[in-house]
GROMACS .gro file of C-alpha atoms in nm:
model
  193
    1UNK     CA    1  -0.084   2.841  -1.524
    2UNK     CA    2  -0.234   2.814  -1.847
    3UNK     CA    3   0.044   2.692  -2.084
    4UNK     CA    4  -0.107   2.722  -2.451
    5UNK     CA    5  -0.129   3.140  -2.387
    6UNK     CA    6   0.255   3.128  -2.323
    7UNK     CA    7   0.275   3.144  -1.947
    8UNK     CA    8   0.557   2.972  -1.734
    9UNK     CA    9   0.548   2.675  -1.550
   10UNK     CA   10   0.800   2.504  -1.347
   11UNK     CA   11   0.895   2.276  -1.706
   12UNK     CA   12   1.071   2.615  -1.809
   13UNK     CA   13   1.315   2.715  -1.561
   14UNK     CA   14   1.524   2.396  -1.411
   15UNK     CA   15   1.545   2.538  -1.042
   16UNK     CA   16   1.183   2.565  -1.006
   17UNK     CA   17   1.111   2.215  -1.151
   18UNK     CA   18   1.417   2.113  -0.908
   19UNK     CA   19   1.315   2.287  -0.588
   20UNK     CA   20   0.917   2.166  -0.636
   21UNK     CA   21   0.735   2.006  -0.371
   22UNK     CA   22   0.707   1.641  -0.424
   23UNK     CA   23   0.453   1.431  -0.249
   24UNK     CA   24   0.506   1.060  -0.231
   25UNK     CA   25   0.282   0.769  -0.149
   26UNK     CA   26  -0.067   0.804   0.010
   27UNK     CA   27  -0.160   0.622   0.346
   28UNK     CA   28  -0.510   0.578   0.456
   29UNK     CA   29  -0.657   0.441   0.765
   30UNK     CA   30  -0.837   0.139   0.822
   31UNK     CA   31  -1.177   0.353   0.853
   32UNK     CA   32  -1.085   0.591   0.556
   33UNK     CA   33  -1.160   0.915   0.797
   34UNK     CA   34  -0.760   1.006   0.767
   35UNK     CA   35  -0.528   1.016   0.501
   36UNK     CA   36  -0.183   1.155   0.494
   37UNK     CA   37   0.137   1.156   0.266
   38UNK     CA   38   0.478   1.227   0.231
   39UNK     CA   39   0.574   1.607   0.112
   40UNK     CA   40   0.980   1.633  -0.018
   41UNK     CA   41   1.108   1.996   0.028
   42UNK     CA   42   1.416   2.144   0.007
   43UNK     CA   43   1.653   2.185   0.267
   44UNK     CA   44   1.736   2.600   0.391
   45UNK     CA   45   2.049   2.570   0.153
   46UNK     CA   46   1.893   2.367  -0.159
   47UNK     CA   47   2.116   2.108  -0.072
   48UNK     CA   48   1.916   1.846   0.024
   49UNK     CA   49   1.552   1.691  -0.024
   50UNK     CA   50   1.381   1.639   0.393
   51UNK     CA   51   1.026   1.486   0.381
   52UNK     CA   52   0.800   1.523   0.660
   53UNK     CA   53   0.447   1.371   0.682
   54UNK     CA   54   0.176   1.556   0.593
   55UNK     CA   55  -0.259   1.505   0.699
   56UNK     CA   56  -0.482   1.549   0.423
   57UNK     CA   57  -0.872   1.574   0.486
   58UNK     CA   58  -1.043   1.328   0.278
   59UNK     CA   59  -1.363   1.553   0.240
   60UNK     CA   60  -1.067   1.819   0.079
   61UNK     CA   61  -1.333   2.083   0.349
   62UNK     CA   62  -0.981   2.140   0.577
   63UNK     CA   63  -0.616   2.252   0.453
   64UNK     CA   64  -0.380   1.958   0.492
   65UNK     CA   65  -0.145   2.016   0.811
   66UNK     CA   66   0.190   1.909   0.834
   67UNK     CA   67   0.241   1.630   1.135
   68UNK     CA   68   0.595   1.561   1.165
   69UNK     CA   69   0.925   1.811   1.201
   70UNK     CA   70   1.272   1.684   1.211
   71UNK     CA   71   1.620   1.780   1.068
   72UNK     CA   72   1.652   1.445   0.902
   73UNK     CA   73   1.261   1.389   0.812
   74UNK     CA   74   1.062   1.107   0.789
   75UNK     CA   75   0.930   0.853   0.577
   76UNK     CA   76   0.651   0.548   0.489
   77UNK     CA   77   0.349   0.659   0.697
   78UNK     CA   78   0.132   0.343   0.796
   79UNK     CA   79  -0.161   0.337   0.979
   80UNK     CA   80  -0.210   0.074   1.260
   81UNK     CA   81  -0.539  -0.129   1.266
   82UNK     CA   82  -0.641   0.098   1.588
   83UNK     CA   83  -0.508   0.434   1.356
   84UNK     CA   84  -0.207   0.505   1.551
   85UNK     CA   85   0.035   0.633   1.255
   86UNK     CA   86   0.389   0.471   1.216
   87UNK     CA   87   0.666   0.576   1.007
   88UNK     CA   88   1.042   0.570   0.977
   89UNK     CA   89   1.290   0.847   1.078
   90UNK     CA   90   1.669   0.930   1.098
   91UNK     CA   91   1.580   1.087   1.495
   92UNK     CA   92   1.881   1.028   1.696
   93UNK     CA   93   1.778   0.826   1.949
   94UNK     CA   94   1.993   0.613   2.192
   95UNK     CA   95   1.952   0.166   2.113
   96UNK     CA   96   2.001  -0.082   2.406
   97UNK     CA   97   2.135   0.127   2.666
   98UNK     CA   98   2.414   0.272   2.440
   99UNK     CA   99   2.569   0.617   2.588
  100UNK     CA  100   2.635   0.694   2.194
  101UNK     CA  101   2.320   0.811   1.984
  102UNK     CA  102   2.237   0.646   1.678
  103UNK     CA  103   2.146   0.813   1.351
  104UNK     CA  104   2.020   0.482   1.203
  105UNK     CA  105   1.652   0.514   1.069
  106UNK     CA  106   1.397   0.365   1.329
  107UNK     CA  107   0.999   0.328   1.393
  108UNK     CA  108   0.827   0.597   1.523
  109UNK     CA  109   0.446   0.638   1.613
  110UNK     CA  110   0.173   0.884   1.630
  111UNK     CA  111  -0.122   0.802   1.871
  112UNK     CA  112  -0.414   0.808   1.682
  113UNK     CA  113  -0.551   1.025   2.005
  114UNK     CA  114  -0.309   1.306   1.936
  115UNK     CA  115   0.034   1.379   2.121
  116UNK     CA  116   0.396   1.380   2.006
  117UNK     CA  117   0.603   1.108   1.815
  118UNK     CA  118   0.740   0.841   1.996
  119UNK     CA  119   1.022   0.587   1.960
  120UNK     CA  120   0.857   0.230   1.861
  121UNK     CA  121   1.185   0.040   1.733
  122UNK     CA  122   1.548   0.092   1.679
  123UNK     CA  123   1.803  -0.133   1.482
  124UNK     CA  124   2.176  -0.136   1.411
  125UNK     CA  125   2.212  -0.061   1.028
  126UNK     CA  126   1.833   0.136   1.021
  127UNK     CA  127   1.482   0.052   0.973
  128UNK     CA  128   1.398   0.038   0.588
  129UNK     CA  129   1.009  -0.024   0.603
  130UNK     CA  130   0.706  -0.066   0.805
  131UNK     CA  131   0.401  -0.230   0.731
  132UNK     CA  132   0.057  -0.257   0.974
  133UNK     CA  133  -0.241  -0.538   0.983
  134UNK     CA  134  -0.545  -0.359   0.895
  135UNK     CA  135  -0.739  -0.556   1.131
  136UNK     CA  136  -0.519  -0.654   1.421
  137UNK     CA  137  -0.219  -0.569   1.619
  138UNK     CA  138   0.027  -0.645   1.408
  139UNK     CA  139   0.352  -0.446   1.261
  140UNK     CA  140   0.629  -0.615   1.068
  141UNK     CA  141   0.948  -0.424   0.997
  142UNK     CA  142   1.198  -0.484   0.725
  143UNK     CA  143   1.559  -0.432   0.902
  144UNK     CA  144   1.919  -0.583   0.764
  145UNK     CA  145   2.036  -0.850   0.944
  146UNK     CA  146   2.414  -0.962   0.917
  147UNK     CA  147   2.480  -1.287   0.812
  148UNK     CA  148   2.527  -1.523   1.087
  149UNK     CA  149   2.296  -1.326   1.354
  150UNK     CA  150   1.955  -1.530   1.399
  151UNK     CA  151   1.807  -1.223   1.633
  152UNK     CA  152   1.843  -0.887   1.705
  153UNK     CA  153   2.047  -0.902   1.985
  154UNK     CA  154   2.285  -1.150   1.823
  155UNK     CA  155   2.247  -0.846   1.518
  156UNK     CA  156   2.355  -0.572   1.752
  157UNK     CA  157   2.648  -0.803   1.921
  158UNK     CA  158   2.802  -0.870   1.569
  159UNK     CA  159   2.762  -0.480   1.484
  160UNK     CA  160   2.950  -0.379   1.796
  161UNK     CA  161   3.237  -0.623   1.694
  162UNK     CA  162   3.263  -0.461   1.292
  163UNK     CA  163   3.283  -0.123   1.463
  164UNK     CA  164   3.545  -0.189   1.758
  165UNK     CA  165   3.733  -0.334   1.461
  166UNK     CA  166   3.747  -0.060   1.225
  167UNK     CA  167   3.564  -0.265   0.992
  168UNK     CA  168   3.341  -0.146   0.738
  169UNK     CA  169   3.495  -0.323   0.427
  170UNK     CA  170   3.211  -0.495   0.257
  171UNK     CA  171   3.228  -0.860   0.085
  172UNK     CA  172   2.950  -0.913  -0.221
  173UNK     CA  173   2.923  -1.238  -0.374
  174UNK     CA  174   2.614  -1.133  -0.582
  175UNK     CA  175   2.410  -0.854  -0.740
  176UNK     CA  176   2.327  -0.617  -0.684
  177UNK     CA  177   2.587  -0.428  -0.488
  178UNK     CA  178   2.448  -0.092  -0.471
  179UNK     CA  179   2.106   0.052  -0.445
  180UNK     CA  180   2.133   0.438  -0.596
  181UNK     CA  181   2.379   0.622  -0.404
  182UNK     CA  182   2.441   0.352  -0.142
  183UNK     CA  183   2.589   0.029  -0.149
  184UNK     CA  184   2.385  -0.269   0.029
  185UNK     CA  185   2.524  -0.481   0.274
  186UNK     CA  186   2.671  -0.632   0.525
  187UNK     CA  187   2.340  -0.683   0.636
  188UNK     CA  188   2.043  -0.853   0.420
  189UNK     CA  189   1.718  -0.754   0.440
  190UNK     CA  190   1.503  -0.935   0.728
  191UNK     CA  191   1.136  -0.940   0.828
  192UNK     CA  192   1.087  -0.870   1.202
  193UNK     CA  193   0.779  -0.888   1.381
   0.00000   0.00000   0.00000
């Protein structure tokens, strides 16, 4: 809308500007013949923010189409070297044989010759970021780790214990403490191949 003749934009009513769509970060594959992004909208009760990923045609000759649907949404599209499409999401999927579902963020992927979203990775305390070689098969994931657990399965093992426990008091000897509307910890941010 044309704001010097007067006309209303969503700067002039705080809902609108609220409730706008938000797009986040742009992901492009190794070729450059797909691009997609992250599109924030809110919830059914305008509670809540859920992002889903999004294609957009890099010619801008086809309407972008939405590629991922869940309750919780996703996040952090990469594209693989080979252009499968990876990304985080609070899915509730079911880690190492566990009865119980977990609501922990974990890796997803979508094969770069079509069909749905599948489970990659899963990790006690969530998946926080994923990042893809460009030219080979590699994907490194950024997951907290609690102190004292040298792998995963050690990770898991230790997370079990806290929980059959009770314990979810949390010990900080540093800063920062809190990230937003979270605190960090137990767990420390780790690189995993």
């Amino acid at each position: 809308m044309d704001v010097t003749s007067g006309g209303a934009t969503i700067f002039h009513d705080l809902d609108d500007f609220v409730g706008a769509t938000r797009l986040s970060g742009v992901a492009c594959s190794a070729d450059g013949s797909r691009v997609v992004t992250t599109v924030s909208t809110r919830n059914s009760e305008h509670t809540a923010y859920v992002n889903a990923v999004w294609e957009i045609d890099p010619h801008g000759a086809a309407s972008a189409r939405r590629l991922t649907r869940s309750d919780k949404g996703e996040s952090g599209p990469v594209f693989s070297g080979a252009g499968d499409l990876y990304f985080t999401s609070t899915r509730p999927v079911s880690t190492s044989g566990d009865d119980d579902a977990q609501a922990d963020t974990a890796l997803w992927s979508l094969p770069a010759k079509g069909g749905e979203a599948h489970l990659v990775a899963a990790h006690r305390g969530g998946i926080s970021s994923v990042t893809c070689a460009a030219t080979a098969d590699a994907t490194l994931v950024v997951a907290p780790m609690l102190p004292g657990a040298q792998t995963t399965h050690e990770h898991d093992e230790l997370s079990k214990a806290r929980e059959k426990a009770g314990v979810d008091a949390l010990l900080h000897r540093g800063f920062p403490v809190r990230f937003w509307d979270h605190d960090l910890g137990p767990g420390q941010p780790q690189v995993c191949a």
